[in-house]
Coordinates of C-alpha atoms in Angstrom, one line a residue:
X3 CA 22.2 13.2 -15.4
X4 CA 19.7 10.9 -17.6
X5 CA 16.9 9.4 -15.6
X6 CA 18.8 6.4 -14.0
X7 CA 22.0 8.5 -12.9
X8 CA 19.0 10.7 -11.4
X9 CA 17.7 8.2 -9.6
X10 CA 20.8 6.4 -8.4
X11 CA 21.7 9.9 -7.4
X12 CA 18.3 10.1 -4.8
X13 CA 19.1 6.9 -3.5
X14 CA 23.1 6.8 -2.9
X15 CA 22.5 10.9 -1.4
X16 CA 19.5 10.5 0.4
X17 CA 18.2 8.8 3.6
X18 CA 16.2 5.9 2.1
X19 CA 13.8 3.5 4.1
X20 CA 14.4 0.3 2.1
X21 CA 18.0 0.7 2.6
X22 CA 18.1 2.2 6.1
X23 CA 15.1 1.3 7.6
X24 CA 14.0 3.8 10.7
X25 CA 17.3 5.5 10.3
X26 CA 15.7 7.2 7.4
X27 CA 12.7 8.6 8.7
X28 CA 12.4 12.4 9.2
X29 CA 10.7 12.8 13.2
X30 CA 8.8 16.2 12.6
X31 CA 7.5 18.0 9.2
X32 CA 9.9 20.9 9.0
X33 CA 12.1 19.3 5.7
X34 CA 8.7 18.4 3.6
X35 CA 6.9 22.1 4.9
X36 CA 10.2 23.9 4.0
X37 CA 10.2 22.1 0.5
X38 CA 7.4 22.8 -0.2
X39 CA 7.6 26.5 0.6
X40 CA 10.5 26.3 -1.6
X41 CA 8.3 25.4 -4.5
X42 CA 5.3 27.5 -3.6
X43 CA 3.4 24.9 -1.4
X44 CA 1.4 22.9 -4.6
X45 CA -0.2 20.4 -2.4
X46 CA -2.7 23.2 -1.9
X47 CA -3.7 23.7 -5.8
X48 CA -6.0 20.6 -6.1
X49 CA -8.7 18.7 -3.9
X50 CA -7.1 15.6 -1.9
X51 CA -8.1 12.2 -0.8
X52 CA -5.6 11.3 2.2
X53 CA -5.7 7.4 2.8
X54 CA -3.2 5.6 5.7
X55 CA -3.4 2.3 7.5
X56 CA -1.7 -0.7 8.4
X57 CA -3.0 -2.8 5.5
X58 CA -5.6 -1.9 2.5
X59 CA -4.3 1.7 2.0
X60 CA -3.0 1.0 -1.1
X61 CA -5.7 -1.0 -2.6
X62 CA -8.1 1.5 -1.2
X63 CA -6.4 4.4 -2.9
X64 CA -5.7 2.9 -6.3
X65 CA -10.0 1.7 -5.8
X66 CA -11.1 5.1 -4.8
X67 CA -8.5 6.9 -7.8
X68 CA -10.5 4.7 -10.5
X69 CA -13.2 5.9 -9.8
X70 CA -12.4 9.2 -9.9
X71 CA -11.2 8.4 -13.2
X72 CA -14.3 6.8 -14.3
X73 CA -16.0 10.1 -13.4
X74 CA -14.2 12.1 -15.9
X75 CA -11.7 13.7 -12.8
X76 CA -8.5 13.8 -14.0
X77 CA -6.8 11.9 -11.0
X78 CA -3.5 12.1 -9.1
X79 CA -2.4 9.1 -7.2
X80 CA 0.8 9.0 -5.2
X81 CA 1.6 5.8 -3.4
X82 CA 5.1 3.9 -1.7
X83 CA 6.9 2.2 -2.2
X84 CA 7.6 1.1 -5.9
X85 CA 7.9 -2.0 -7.3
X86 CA 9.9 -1.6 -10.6
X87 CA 9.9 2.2 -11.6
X88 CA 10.6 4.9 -9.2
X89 CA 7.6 6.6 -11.1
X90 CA 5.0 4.5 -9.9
X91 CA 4.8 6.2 -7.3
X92 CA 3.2 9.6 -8.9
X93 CA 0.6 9.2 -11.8
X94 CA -1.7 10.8 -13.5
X95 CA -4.8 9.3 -14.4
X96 CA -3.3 5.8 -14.1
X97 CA 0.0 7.1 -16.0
X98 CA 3.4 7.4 -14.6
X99 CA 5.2 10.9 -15.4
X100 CA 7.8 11.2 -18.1
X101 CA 11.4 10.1 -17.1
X102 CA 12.4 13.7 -17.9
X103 CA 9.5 15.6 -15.9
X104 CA 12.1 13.4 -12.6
X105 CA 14.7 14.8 -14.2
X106 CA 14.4 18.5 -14.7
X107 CA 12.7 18.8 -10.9
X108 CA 15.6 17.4 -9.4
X109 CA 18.2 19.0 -11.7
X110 CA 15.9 22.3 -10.8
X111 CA 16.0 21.5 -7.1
X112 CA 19.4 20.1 -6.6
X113 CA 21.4 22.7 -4.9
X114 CA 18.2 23.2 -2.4
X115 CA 18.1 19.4 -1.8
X116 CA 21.6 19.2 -1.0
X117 CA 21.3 22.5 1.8
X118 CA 17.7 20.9 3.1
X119 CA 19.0 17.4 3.2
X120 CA 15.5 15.6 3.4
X121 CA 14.6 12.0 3.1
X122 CA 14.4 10.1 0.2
X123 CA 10.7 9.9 0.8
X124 CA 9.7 13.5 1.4
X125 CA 11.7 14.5 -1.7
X126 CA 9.5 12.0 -3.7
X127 CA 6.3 13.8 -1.8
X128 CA 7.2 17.1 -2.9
X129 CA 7.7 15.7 -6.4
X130 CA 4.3 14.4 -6.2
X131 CA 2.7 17.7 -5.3
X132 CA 4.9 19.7 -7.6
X133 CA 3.3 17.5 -10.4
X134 CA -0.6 17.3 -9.6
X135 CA -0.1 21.3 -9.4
X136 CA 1.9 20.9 -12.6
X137 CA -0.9 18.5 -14.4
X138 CA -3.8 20.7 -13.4
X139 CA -5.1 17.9 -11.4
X140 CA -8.8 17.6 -10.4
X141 CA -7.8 15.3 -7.5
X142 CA -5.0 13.3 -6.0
X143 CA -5.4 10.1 -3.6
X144 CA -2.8 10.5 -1.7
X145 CA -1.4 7.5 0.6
X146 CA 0.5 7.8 4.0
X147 CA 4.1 5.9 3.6
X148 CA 3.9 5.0 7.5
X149 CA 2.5 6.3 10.3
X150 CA 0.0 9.4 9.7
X151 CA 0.9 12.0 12.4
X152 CA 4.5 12.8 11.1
X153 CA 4.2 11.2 7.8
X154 CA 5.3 13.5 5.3
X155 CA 2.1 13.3 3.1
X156 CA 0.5 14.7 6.6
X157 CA 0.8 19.0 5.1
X158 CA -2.2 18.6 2.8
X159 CA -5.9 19.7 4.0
X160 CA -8.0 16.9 1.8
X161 CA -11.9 16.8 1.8
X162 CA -11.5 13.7 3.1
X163 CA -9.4 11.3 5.4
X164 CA -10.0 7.5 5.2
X165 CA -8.4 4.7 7.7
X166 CA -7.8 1.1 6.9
X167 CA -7.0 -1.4 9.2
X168 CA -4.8 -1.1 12.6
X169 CA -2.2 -3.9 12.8
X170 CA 1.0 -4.5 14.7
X171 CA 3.3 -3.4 11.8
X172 CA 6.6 -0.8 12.4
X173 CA 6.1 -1.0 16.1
X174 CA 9.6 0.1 16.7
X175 CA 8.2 3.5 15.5
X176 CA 4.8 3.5 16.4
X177 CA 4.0 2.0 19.4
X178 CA 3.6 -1.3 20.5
X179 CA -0.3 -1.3 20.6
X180 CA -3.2 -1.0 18.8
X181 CA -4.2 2.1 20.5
X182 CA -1.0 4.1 20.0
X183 CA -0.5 3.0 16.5
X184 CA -4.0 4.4 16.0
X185 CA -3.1 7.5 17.6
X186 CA -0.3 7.8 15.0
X187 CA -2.7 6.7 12.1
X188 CA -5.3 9.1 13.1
X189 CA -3.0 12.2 12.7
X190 CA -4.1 12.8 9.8
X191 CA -7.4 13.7 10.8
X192 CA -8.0 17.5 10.3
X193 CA -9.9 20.1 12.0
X194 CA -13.4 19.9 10.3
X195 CA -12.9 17.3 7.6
X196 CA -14.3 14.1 7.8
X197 CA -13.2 10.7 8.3
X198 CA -14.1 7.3 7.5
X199 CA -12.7 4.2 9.5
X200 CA -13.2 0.6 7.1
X201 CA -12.8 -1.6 9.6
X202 CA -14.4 -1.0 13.4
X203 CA -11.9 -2.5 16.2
X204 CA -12.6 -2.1 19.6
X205 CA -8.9 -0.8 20.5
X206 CA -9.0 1.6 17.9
X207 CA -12.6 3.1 17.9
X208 CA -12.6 5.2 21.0
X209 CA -8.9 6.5 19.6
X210 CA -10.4 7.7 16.6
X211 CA -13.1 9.6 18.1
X212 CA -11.8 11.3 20.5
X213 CA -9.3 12.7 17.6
X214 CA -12.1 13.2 15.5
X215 CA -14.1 14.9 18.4
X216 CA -10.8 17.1 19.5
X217 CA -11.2 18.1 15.9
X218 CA -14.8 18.8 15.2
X219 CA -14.4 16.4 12.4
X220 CA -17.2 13.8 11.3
X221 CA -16.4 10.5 11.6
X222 CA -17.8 7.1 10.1
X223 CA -17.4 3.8 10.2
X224 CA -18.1 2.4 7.1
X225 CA -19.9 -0.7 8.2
X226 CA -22.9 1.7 9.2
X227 CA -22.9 2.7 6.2
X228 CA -21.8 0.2 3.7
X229 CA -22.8 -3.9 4.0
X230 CA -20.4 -6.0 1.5
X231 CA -20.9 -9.3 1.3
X232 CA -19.0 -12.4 -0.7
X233 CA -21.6 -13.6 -3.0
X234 CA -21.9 -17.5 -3.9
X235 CA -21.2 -16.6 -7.9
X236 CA -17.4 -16.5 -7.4
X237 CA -14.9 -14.4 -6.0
X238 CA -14.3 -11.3 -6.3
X239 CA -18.0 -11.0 -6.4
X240 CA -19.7 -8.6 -3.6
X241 CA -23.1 -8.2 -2.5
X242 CA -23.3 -4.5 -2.2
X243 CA -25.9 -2.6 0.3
X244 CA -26.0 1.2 0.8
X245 CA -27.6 1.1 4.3
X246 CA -29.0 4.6 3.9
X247 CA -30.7 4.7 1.0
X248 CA -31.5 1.1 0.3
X249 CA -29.3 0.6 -2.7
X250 CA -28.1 -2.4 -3.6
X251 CA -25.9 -4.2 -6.4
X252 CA -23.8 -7.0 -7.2
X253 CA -20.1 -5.5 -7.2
X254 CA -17.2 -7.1 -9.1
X255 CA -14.2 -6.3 -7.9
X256 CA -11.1 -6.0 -10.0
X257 CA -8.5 -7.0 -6.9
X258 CA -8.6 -10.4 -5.6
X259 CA -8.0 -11.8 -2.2
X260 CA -10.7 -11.7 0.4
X261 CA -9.0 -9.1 2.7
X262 CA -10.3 -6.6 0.3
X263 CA -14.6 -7.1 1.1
X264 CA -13.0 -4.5 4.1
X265 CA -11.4 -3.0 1.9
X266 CA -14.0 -2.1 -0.3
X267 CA -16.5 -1.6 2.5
X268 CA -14.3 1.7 3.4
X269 CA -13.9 3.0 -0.3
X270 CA -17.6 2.6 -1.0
X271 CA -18.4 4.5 2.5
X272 CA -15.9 7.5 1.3
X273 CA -16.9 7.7 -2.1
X274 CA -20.8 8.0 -0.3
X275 CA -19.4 11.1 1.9
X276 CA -17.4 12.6 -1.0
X277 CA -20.7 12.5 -2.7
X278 CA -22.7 13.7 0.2
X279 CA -20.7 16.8 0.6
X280 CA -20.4 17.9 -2.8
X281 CA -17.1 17.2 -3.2
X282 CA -17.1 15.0 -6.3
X283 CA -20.3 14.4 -9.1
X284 CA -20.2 10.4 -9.2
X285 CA -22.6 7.9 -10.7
X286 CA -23.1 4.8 -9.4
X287 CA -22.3 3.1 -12.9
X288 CA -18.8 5.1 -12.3
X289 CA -18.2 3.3 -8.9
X290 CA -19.0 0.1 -10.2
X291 CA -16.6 0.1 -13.5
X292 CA -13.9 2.0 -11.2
X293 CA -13.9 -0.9 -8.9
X294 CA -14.0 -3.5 -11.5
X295 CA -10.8 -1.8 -13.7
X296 CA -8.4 -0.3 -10.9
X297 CA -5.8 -2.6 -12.2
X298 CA -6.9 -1.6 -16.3
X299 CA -7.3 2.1 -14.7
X300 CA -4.4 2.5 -12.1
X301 CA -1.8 0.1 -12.9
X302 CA -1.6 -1.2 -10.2
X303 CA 0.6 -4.1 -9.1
X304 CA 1.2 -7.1 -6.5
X305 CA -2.1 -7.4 -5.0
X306 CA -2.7 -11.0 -5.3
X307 CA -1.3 -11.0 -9.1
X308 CA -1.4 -13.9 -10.7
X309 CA 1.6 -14.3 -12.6
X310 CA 1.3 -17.4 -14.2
X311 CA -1.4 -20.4 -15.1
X312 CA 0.0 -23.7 -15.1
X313 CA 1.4 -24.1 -12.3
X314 CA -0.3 -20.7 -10.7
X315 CA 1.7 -18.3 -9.5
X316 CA 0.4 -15.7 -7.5
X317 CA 2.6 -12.9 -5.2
X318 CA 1.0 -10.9 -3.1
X319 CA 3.6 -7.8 -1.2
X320 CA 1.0 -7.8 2.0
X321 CA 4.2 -8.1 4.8
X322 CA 2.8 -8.5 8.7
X323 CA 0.8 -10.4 10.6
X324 CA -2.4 -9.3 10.1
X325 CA -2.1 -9.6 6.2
X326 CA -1.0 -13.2 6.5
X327 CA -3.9 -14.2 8.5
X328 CA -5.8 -13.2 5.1
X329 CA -3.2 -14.9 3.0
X330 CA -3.4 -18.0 5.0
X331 CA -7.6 -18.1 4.5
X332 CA -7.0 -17.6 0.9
X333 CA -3.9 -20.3 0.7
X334 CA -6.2 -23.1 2.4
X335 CA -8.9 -22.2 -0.4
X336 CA -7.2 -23.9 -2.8
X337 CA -7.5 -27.7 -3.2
X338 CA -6.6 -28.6 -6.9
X339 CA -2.6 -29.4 -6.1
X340 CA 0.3 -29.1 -3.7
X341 CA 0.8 -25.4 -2.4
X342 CA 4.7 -23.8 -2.8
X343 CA 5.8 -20.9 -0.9
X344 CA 8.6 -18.6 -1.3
X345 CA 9.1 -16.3 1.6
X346 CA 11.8 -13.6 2.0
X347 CA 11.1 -10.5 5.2
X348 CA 12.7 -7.9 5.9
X349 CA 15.0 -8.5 9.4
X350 CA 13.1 -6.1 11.5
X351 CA 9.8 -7.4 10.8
X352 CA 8.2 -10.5 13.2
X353 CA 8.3 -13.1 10.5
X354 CA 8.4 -15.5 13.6
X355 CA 4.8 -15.2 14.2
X356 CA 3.9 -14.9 10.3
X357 CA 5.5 -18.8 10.4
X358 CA 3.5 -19.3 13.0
X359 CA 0.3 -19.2 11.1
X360 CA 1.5 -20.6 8.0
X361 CA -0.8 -23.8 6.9
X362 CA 1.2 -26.9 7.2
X363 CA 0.4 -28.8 4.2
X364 CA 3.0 -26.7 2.1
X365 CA 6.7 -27.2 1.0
X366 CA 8.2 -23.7 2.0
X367 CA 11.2 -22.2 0.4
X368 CA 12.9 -19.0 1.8
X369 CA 14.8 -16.1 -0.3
X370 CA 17.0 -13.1 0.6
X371 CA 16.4 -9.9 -1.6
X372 CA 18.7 -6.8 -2.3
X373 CA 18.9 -4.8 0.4
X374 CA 20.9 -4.7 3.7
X375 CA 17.3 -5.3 5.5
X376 CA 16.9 -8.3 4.0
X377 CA 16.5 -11.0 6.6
X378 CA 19.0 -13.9 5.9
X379 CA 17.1 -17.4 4.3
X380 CA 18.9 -19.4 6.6
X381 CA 18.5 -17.9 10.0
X382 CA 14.8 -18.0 9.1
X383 CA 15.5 -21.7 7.7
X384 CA 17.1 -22.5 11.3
X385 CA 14.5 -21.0 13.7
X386 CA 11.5 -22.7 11.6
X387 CA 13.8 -26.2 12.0
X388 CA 14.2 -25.3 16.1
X389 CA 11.0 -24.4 16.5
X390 CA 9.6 -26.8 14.7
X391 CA 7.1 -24.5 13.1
X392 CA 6.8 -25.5 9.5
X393 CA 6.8 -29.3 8.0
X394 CA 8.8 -29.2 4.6
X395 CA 11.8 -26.6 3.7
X396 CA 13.0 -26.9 0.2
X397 CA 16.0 -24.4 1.6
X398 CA 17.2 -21.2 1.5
X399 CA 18.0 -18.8 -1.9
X400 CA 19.8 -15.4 -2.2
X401 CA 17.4 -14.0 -4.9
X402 CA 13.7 -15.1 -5.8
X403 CA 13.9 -15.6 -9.0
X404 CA 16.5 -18.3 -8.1
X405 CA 14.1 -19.9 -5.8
X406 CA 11.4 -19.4 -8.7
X407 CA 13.3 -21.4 -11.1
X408 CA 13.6 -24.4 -8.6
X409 CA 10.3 -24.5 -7.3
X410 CA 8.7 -23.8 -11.3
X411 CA 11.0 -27.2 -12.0
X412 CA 9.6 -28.9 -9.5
X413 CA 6.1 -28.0 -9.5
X414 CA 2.9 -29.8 -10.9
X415 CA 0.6 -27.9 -13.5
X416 CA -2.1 -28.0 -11.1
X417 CA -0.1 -26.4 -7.5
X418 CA 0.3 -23.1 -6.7
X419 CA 2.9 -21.2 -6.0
X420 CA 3.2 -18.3 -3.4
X421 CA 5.6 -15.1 -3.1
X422 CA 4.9 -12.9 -0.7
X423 CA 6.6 -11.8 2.9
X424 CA 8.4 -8.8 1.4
X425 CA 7.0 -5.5 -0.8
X426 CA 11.1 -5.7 -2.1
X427 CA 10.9 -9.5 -2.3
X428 CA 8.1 -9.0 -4.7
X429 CA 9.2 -6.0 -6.5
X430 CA 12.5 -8.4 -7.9
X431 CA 10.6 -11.3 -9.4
X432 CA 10.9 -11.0 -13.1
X433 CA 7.8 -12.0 -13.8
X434 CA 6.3 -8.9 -12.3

């Protein structure tokens, strides 16, 4: 098989979550702790970051890998899903693995694969540990696909755990409350190791330390030790204030959007601890040019990525609630032309309520994408027209890019034009 056939092969075999949705997921560890037996358990040859959340995990672990980077570590980073190359989701100090290194470990592994029957996703996790060991990696940031507690990442014993935000996202799976969602999130805290939380919530607190106490494991919340605050010279510009020791600098950040001030308020507190225990030998000047260059460093995409000038176009793959209230903050910023916006969800997500909080003074246009969980442009289309939710549909589209061209036709050199409601919506844009 060459590296597509390979590919294709891990798809159309396996159990994925973009095509199957919940029907995919694995509801214990034994696949991904018998895998990795099989290969000789790698995931316990390097040092590990392990990062999960409802929103900010990835920008948080692509943040915290830069830097790493920028102190001379030579960095794993494994994150979900992709957006165009199945390899984006392992690399090596900001580099994807070679098309043959997927190749060979499946070809190797095959005829175990096919008597273990795993998930597409823990087959890519024990891909991802096989190669750090490989590489001789330093470190690896390593981000939870969903949950924490039976996530398959959830084998390693890092120096550090880190939680983002708690939001109402996979609730079918999870829970339907902040609490129990936070129960699942905070499985990955480990006996003795601590943890940082980036952004306090009431709900979610007193979950996290009882697991943390259970586990004789130090926990923080970052905003007592970390203050980050927007500065008036222009965004993504933060005021920076170590509480501790008094520190302070103007921090430049290299993702926009201004859901990541929490964002960054958690990676600064984590690299602090990492520091604080020994862990890691990291300069200030590191931090600040990791920060600046995690797209230059990581490669990382579709964080508020500007795609084009005149008109701008900008998508963004944050899917739920919570990440469209910071969307909508950011949307209503801009006052230089009209706002487009070209949504597309997946079925079981609430896009109801994402509408719902949607500004008004936008012309919306929704788009299917390629995969059975697309949700269908013109069901959306009818509900927004019953409800009477948003002002002005353009209509409905099969593909993006389709919907691109009409709105990029349409559209005035000084509007901006918004994709977003869907990590695969996003991932199909050609611009990308």
């Amino acid at each position: 098989m060459d590296y597509q056939q390979t590919v294709n092969y891990l798809y159309d075999r396996l159990p994925a979550f973009q095509k199957s949705g919940s029907a995919a997921l694995k509801i214990d560890l034994r696949n991904i702790i018998a895998f990795c037996d099989h290969l000789g358990n790698p995931q316990n040859n390097f040092k590990t970051i392990h990062v999960a959340g409802t929103n900010g995990k990835g920008s948080s672990s692509h943040m915290i890998a830069s830097v790493l980077q920028e102190a001379g570590y030579k960095t794993g980073l494994y994150t979900s899903p992709h957006l165009k190359d199945f390899r984006e989701r392992f690399k090596v100090n900001g580099l994807m693995c070679h098309e043959e290194y997927v190749i060979q470990f499946i070809q190797r592994h095959k005829e175990f694969i096919e008597e273990l029957k795993p998930s597409f996703f823990e087959v890519t996790v024990a891909l991802a540990f096989q190669l750090f060991s490989d590489e001789k990696v330093d470190a690896a940031v390593i981000e939870v696909g969903l949950g924490g507690r039976l996530d398959s990442t959830n084998i390693i014993t890092p120096v550090l755990s880190l939680i983002t935000n708690i939001g109402y996202d996979h609730t079918d799976i999870l829970g339907d409350t902040l609490e129990q969602i936070a129960f699942e999130k905070g499985g990955i805290i480990k006996p003795g190791v601590p943890v940082v939380i980036s952004e306090f919530q009431e709900e979610t607190a007193k979950v996290f330390k009882k697991l943390a106490d259970e586990k004789d494991s130090g926990i923080y919340f970052s905003q007592d030790l970390i203050k980050v605050e927007e500065t008036n010279e222009g965004t993504p510009n933060y005021l920076v204030s170590v509480l501790a020791s008094g520190n302070k600098w103007t921090q430049k950040c290299g993702l926009d959007g201004n859901y990541q001030s929490k964002n960054l308020s958690g990676v600064l507190a984590s690299l602090e601890i990492l520091k604080k225990e020994g862990h890691f030998q990291i300069s200030d000047l590191n931090i600040q040019n990791g920060i600046e260059k995690v797209i230059l460093n990581t490669g990382l995409k579709g964080r508020w990525q500007k795609l084009n000038d005149y008109p701008l176009v900008i998508c963004d793959t944050g899917h739920n609630t919570e990440a469209f209230e910071y969307t909508r903050k950011k949307l209503l910023t801009y006052n230089k032309g009209d706002l487009h916006i070209i949504l597309g969800f997946s079925k079981d997500k609430d896009w109801g309520k994402v509408l719902r909080i949607l500004p008004q003074n936008a012309h919306y246009y929704f788009s299917g994408f390629d995969s059975p969980r697309s949700a269908d442009p013109e069901s959306i289309i009818k509900y927004a027209k019953i409800n009477s939710i948003l002002v002005s549909i353009g209509g409905g589209y099969q593909d993006v890019n389709s919907a691109l061209e009409k709105v990029l036709s349409i559209a005035g050199a000084e509007d901006l034009i918004f994709i977003g409601g869907s990590t695969y919506l996003v991932a199909e844009i050609n611009m990308l």
